[in-house]
PDB file of C-alpha atoms in Angstrom:
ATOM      1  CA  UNK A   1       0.000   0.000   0.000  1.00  0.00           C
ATOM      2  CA  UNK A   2       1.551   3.444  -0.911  1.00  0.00           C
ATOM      3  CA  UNK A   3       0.967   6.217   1.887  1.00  0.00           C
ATOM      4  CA  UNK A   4       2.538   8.421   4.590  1.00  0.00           C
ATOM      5  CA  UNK A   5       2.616   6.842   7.848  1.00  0.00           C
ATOM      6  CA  UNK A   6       3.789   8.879  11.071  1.00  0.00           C
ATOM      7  CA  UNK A   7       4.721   8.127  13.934  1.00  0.00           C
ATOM      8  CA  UNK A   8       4.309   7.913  16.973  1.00  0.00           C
ATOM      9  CA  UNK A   9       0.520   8.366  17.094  1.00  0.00           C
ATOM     10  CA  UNK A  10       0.514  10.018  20.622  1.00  0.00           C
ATOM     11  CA  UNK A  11       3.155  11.301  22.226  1.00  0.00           C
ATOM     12  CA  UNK A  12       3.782  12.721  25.937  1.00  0.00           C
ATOM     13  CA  UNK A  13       6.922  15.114  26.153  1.00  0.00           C
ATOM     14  CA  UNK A  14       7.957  16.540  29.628  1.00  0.00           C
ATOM     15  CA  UNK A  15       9.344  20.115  29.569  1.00  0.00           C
ATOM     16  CA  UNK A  16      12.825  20.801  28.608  1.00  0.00           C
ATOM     17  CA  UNK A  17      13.052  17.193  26.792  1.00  0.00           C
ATOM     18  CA  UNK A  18      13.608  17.145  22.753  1.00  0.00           C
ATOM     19  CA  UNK A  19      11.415  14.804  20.415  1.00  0.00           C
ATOM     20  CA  UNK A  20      11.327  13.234  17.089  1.00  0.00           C
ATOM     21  CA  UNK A  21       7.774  12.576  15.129  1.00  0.00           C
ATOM     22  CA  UNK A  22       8.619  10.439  12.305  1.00  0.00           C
ATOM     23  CA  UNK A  23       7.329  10.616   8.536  1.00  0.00           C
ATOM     24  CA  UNK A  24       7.983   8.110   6.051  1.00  0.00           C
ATOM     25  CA  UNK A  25       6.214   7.813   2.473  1.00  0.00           C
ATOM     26  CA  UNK A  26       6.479   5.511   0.126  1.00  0.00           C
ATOM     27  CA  UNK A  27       5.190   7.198  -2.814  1.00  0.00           C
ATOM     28  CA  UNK A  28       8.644   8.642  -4.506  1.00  0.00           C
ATOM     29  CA  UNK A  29       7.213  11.902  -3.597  1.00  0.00           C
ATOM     30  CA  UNK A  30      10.492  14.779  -3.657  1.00  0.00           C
ATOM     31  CA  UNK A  31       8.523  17.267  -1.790  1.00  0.00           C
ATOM     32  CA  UNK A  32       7.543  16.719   1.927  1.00  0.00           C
ATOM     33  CA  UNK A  33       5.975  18.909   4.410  1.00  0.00           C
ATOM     34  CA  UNK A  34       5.923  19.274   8.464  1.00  0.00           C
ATOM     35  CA  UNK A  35       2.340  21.229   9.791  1.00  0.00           C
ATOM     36  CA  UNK A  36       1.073  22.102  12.713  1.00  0.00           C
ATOM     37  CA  UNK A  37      -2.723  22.377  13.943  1.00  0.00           C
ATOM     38  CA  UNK A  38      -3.951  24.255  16.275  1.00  0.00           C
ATOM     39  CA  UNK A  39      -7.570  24.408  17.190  1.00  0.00           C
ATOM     40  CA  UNK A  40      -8.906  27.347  15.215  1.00  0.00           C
ATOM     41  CA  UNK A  41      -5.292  28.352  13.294  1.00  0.00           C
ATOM     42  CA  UNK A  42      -5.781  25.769  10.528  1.00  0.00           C
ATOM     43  CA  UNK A  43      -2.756  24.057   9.432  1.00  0.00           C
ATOM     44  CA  UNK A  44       0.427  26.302   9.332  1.00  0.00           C
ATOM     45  CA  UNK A  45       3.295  25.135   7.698  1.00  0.00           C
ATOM     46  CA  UNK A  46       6.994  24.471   9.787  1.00  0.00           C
ATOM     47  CA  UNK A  47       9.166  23.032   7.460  1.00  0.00           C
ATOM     48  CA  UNK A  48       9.296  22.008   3.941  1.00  0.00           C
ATOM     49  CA  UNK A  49      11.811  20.059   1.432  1.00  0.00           C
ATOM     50  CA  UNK A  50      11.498  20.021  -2.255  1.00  0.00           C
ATOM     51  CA  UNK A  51      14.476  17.227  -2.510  1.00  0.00           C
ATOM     52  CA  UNK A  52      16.611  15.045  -0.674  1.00  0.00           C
ATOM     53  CA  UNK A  53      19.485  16.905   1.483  1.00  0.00           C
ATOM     54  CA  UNK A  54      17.761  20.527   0.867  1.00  0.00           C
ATOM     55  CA  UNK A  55      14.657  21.612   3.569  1.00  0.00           C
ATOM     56  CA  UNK A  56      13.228  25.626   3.775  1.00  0.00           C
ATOM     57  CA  UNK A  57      11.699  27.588   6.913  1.00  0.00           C
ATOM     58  CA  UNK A  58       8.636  27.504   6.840  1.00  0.00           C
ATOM     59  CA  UNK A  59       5.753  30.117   8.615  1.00  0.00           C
ATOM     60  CA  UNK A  60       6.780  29.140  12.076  1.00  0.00           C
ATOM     61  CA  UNK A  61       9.844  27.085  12.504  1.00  0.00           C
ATOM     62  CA  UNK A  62      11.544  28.554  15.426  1.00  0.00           C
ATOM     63  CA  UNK A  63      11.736  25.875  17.844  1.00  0.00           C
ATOM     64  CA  UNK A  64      11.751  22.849  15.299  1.00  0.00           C
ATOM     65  CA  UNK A  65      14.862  20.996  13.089  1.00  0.00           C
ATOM     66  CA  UNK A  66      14.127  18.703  10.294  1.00  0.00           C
ATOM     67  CA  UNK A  67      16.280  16.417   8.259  1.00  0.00           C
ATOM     68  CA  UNK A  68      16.387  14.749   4.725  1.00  0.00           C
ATOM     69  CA  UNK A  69      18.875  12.301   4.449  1.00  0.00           C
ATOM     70  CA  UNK A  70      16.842   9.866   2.282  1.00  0.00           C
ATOM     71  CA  UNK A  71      13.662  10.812  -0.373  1.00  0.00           C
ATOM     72  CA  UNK A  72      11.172   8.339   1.865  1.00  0.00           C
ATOM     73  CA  UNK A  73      11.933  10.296   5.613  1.00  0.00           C
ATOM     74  CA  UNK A  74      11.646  13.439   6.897  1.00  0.00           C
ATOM     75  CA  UNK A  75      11.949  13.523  10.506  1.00  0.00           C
ATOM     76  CA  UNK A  76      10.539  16.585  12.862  1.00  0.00           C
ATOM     77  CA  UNK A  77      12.848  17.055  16.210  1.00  0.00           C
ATOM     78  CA  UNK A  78      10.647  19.634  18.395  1.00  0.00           C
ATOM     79  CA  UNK A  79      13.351  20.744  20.728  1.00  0.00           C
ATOM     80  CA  UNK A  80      13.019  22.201  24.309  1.00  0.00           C
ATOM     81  CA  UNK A  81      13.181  26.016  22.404  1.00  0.00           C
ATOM     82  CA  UNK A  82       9.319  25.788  20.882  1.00  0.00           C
ATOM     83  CA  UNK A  83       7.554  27.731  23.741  1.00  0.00           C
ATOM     84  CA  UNK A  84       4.451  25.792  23.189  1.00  0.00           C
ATOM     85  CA  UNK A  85       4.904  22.460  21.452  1.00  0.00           C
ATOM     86  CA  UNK A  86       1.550  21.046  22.364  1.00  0.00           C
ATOM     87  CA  UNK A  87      -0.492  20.969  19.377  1.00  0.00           C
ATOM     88  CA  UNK A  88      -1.545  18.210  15.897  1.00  0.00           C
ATOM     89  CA  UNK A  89       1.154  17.309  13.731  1.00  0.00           C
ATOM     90  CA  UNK A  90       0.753  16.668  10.306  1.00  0.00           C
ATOM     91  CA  UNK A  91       2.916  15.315   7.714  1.00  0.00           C
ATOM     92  CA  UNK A  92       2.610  15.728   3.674  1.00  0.00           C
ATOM     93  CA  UNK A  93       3.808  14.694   0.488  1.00  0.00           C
ATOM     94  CA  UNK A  94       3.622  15.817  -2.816  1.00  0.00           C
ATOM     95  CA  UNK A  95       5.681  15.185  -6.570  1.00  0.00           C
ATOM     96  CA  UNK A  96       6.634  18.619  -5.987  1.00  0.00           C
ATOM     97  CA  UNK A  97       7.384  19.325  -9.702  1.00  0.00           C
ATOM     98  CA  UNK A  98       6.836  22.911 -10.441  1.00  0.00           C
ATOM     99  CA  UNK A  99       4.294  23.731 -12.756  1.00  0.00           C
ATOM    100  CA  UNK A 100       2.207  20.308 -12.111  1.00  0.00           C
ATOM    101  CA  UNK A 101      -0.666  20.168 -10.035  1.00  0.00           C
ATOM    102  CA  UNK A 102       0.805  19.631  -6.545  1.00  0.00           C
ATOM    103  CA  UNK A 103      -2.126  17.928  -4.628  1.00  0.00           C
ATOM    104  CA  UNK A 104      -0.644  17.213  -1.040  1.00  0.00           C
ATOM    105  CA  UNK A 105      -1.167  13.917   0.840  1.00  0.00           C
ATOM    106  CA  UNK A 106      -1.410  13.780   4.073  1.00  0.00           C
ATOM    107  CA  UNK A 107      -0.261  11.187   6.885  1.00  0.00           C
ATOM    108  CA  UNK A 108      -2.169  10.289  10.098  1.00  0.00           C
ATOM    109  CA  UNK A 109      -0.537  12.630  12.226  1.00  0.00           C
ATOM    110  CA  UNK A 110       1.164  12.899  15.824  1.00  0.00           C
ATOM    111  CA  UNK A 111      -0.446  14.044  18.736  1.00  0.00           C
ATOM    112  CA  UNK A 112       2.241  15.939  21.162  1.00  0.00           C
ATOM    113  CA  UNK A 113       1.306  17.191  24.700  1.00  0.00           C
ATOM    114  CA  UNK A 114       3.962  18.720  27.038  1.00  0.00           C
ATOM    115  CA  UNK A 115       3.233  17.545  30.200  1.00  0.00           C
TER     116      UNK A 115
ATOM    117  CA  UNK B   1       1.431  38.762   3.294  1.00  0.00           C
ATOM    118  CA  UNK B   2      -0.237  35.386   1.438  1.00  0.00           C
ATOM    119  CA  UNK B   3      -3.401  34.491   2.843  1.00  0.00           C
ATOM    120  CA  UNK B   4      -6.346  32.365   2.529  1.00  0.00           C
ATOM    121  CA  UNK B   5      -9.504  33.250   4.018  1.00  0.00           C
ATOM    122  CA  UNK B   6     -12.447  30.879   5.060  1.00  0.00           C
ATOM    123  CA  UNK B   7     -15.932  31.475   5.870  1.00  0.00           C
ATOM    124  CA  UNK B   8     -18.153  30.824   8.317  1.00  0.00           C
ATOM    125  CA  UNK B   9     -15.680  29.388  10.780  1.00  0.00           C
ATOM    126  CA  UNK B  10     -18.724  27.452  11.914  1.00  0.00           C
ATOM    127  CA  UNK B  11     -21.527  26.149  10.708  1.00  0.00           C
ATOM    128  CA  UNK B  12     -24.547  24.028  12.151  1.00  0.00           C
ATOM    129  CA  UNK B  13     -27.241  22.767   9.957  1.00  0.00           C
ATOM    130  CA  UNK B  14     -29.702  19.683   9.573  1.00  0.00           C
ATOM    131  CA  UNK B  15     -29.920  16.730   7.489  1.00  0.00           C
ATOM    132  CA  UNK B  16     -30.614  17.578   3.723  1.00  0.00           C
ATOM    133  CA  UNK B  17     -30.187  21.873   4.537  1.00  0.00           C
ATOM    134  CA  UNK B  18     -27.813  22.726   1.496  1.00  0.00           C
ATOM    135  CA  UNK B  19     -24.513  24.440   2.377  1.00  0.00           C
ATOM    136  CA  UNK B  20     -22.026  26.552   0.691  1.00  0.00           C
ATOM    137  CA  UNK B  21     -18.246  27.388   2.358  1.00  0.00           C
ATOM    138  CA  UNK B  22     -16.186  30.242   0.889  1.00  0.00           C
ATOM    139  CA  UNK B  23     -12.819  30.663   0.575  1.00  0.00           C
ATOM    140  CA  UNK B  24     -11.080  33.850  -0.795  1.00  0.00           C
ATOM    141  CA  UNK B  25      -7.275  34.156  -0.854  1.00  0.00           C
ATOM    142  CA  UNK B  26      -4.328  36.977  -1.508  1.00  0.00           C
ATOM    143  CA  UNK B  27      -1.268  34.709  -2.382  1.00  0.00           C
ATOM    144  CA  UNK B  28       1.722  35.884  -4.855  1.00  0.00           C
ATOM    145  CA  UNK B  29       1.878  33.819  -8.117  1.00  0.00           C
ATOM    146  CA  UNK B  30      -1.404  31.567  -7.022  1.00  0.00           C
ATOM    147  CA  UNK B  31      -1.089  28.577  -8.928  1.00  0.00           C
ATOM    148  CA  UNK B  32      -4.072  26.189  -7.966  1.00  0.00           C
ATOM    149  CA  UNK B  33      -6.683  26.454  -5.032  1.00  0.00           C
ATOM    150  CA  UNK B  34      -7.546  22.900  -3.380  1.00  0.00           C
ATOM    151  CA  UNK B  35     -10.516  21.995  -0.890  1.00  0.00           C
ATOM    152  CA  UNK B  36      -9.893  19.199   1.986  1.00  0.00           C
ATOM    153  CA  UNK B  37     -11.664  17.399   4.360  1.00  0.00           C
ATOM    154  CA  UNK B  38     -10.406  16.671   7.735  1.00  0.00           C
ATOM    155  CA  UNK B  39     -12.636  14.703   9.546  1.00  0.00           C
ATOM    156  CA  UNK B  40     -10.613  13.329  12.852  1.00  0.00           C
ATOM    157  CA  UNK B  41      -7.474  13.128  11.802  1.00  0.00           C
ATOM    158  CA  UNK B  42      -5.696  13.203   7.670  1.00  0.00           C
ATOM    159  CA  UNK B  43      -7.250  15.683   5.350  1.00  0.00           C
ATOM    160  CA  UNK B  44      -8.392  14.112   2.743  1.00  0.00           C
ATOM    161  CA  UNK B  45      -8.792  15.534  -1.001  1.00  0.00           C
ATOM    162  CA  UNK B  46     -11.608  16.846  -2.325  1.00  0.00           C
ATOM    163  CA  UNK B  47     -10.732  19.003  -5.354  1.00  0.00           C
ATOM    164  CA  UNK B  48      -8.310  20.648  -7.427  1.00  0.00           C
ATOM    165  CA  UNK B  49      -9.196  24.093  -9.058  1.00  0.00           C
ATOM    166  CA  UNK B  50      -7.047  25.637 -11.609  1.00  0.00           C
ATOM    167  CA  UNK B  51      -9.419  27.034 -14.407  1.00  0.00           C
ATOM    168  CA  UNK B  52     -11.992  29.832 -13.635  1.00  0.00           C
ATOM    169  CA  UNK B  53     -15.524  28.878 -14.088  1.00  0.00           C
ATOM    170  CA  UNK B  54     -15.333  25.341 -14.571  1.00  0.00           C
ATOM    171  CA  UNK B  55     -17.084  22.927 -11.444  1.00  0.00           C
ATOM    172  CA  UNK B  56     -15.510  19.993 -10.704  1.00  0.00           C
ATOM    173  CA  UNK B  57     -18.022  17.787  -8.495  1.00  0.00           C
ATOM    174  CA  UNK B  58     -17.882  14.668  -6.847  1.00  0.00           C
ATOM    175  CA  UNK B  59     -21.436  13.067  -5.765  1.00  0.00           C
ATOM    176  CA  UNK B  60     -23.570  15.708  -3.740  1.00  0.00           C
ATOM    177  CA  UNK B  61     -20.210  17.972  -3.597  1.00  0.00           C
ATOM    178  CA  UNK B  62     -19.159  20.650  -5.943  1.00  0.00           C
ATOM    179  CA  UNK B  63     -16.891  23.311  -6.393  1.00  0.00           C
ATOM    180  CA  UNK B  64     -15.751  26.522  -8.878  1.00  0.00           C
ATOM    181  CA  UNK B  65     -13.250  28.993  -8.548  1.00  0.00           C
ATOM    182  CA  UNK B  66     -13.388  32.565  -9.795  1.00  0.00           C
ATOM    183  CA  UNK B  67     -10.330  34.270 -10.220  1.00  0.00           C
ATOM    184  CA  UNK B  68     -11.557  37.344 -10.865  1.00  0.00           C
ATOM    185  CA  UNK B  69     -13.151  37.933  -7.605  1.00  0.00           C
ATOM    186  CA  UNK B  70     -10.094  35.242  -5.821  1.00  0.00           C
ATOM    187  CA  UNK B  71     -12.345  33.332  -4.369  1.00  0.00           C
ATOM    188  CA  UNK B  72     -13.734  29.708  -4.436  1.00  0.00           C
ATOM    189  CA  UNK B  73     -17.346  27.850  -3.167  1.00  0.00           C
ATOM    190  CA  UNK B  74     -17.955  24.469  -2.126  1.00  0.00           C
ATOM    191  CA  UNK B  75     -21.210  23.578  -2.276  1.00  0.00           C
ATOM    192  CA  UNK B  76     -22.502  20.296  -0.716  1.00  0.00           C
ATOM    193  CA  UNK B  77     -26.301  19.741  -0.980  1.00  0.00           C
ATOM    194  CA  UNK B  78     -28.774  17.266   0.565  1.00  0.00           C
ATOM    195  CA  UNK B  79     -26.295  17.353   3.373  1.00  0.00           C
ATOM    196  CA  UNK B  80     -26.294  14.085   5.739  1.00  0.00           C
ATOM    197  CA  UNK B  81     -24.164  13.560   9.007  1.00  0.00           C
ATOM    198  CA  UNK B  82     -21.208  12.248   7.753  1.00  0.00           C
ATOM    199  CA  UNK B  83     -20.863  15.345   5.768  1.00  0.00           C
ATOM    200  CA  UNK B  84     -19.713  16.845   9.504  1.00  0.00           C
ATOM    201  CA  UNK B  85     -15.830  17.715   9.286  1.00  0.00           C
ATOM    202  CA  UNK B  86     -13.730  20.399   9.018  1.00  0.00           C
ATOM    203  CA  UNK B  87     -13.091  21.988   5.409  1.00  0.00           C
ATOM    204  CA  UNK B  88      -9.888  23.229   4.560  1.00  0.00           C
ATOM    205  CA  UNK B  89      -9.058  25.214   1.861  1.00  0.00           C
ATOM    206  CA  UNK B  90      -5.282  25.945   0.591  1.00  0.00           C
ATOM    207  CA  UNK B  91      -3.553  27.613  -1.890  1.00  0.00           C
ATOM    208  CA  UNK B  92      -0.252  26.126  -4.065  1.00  0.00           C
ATOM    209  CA  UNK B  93       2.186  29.014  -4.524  1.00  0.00           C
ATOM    210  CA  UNK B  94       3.688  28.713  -8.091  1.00  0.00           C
ATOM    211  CA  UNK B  95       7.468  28.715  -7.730  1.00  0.00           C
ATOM    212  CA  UNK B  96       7.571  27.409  -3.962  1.00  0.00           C
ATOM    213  CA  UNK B  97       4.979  25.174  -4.919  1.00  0.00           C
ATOM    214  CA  UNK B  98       3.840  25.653  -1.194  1.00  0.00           C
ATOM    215  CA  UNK B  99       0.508  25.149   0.556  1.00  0.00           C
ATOM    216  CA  UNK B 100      -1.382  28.512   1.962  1.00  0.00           C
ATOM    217  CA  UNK B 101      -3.996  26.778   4.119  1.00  0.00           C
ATOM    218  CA  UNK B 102      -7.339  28.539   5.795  1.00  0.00           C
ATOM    219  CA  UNK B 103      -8.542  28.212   8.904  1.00  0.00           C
ATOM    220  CA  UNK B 104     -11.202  26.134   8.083  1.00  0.00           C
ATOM    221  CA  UNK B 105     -14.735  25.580   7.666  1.00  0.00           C
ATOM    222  CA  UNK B 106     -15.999  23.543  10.644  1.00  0.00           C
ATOM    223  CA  UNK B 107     -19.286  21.995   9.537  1.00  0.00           C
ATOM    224  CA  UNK B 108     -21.817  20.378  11.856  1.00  0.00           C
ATOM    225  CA  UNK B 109     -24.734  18.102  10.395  1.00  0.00           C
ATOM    226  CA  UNK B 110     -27.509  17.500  12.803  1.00  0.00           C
ATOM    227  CA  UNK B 111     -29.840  14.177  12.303  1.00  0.00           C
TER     228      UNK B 111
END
């Protein structure tokens, strides 16, 4: 089955403590895409990479690091500076060519509460 | 600044009521305006606009963009309770090829 799949689901975080949400796609997508939800703020974009061993800033990434080491993964590391990581995370994928028709797929998501 | 605009933020309505969500948008080099549903947790795909004036529906759901005024409808009629979910509607920035999401539509079917 080809698909996004992140992980963990839920995911408890004390203060001060760093965390990786994983994202891994299987659908050759170049382009992948770290969101956050809040209620009422729609989806706001952290951190996005059009190919492998390149990412951009997104809207809000102060607080967050990403990596892309390989085309399938693109890990999220919330670290102890994001003043209020407790929110829906949301990973996407797309072909990311420019000029087609970039329809974004979406994984499952992660659930992160600071405790 | 890009942004994508959504309205109402809510919405509560009863079996087979007919509803339409708007969603008008300011982004540099706009490329292609697509409508999501997010129901608990992925948002899933609804459509793809590009072209001004043409509908694209799916079933009881429909949608048309007008780039003259920058703004898009979805229309879903004869509504029923799984219809209930929150519609998101986002932008593709030509160039960065990047997603300018709304807030949503959250829409609430009653039996």
């Amino acid at each position: 089955d080809g698909g996004i799949t992140q992980s963990p689901k839920y995911l408890f975080r004390k203060e001060g403590q760093n965390v990786t949400l994983s994202c891994e796609q299987n659908l050759n997508h170049d382009a992948m895409y770290w969101y956050r939800q809040d209620p009422g703020q729609g989806l706001r974009l952290i951190y996005y990479s059009q190919i492998v061993n390149d990412f951009q800033k997104g809207d809000i990434a102060e607080g967050y690091s990403v990596s892309r080491e390989k085309k399938e993964s693109f890990p999220l590391t919330v670290t102890s500076a994001q003043k209020n990581p407790t929110a829906f995370y949301l990973c996407a994928s797309s072909t990311g060519l420019a000029g087609s028709n970039n329809e974004q797929f979406f994984g499952p998501g992660t659930r992160l509460t600071v405790l | 600044e890009d942004k994508v605009v959504q309205s109402p933020l809510s919405l509560v309505v009863h079996e087979g009521d007919t509803v339409t969500l708007n969603c008008s948008y300011e982004v540099t080099n706009f490329r292609s305006l697509l409508w999501y549903k997010q129901e608990k947790k992925a948002p899933t795909f609804l459509f793809m606009l590009t072209s001004s004036g043409i509908e694209k529906k799916s079933g009881r759901l429909s949608s048309i963009l007008d780039k003259k005024e920058l703004s898009s409808i979805l229309n879903i009629t004869a509504t029923q309770t799984g219809d209930s979910a929150i519609y998101l509607c986002a932008v593709v920035q030509g160039g960065s090829e990047k997603l300018v999401f709304g807030k949503g539509t959250k829409l609430t079917v009653n039996p």
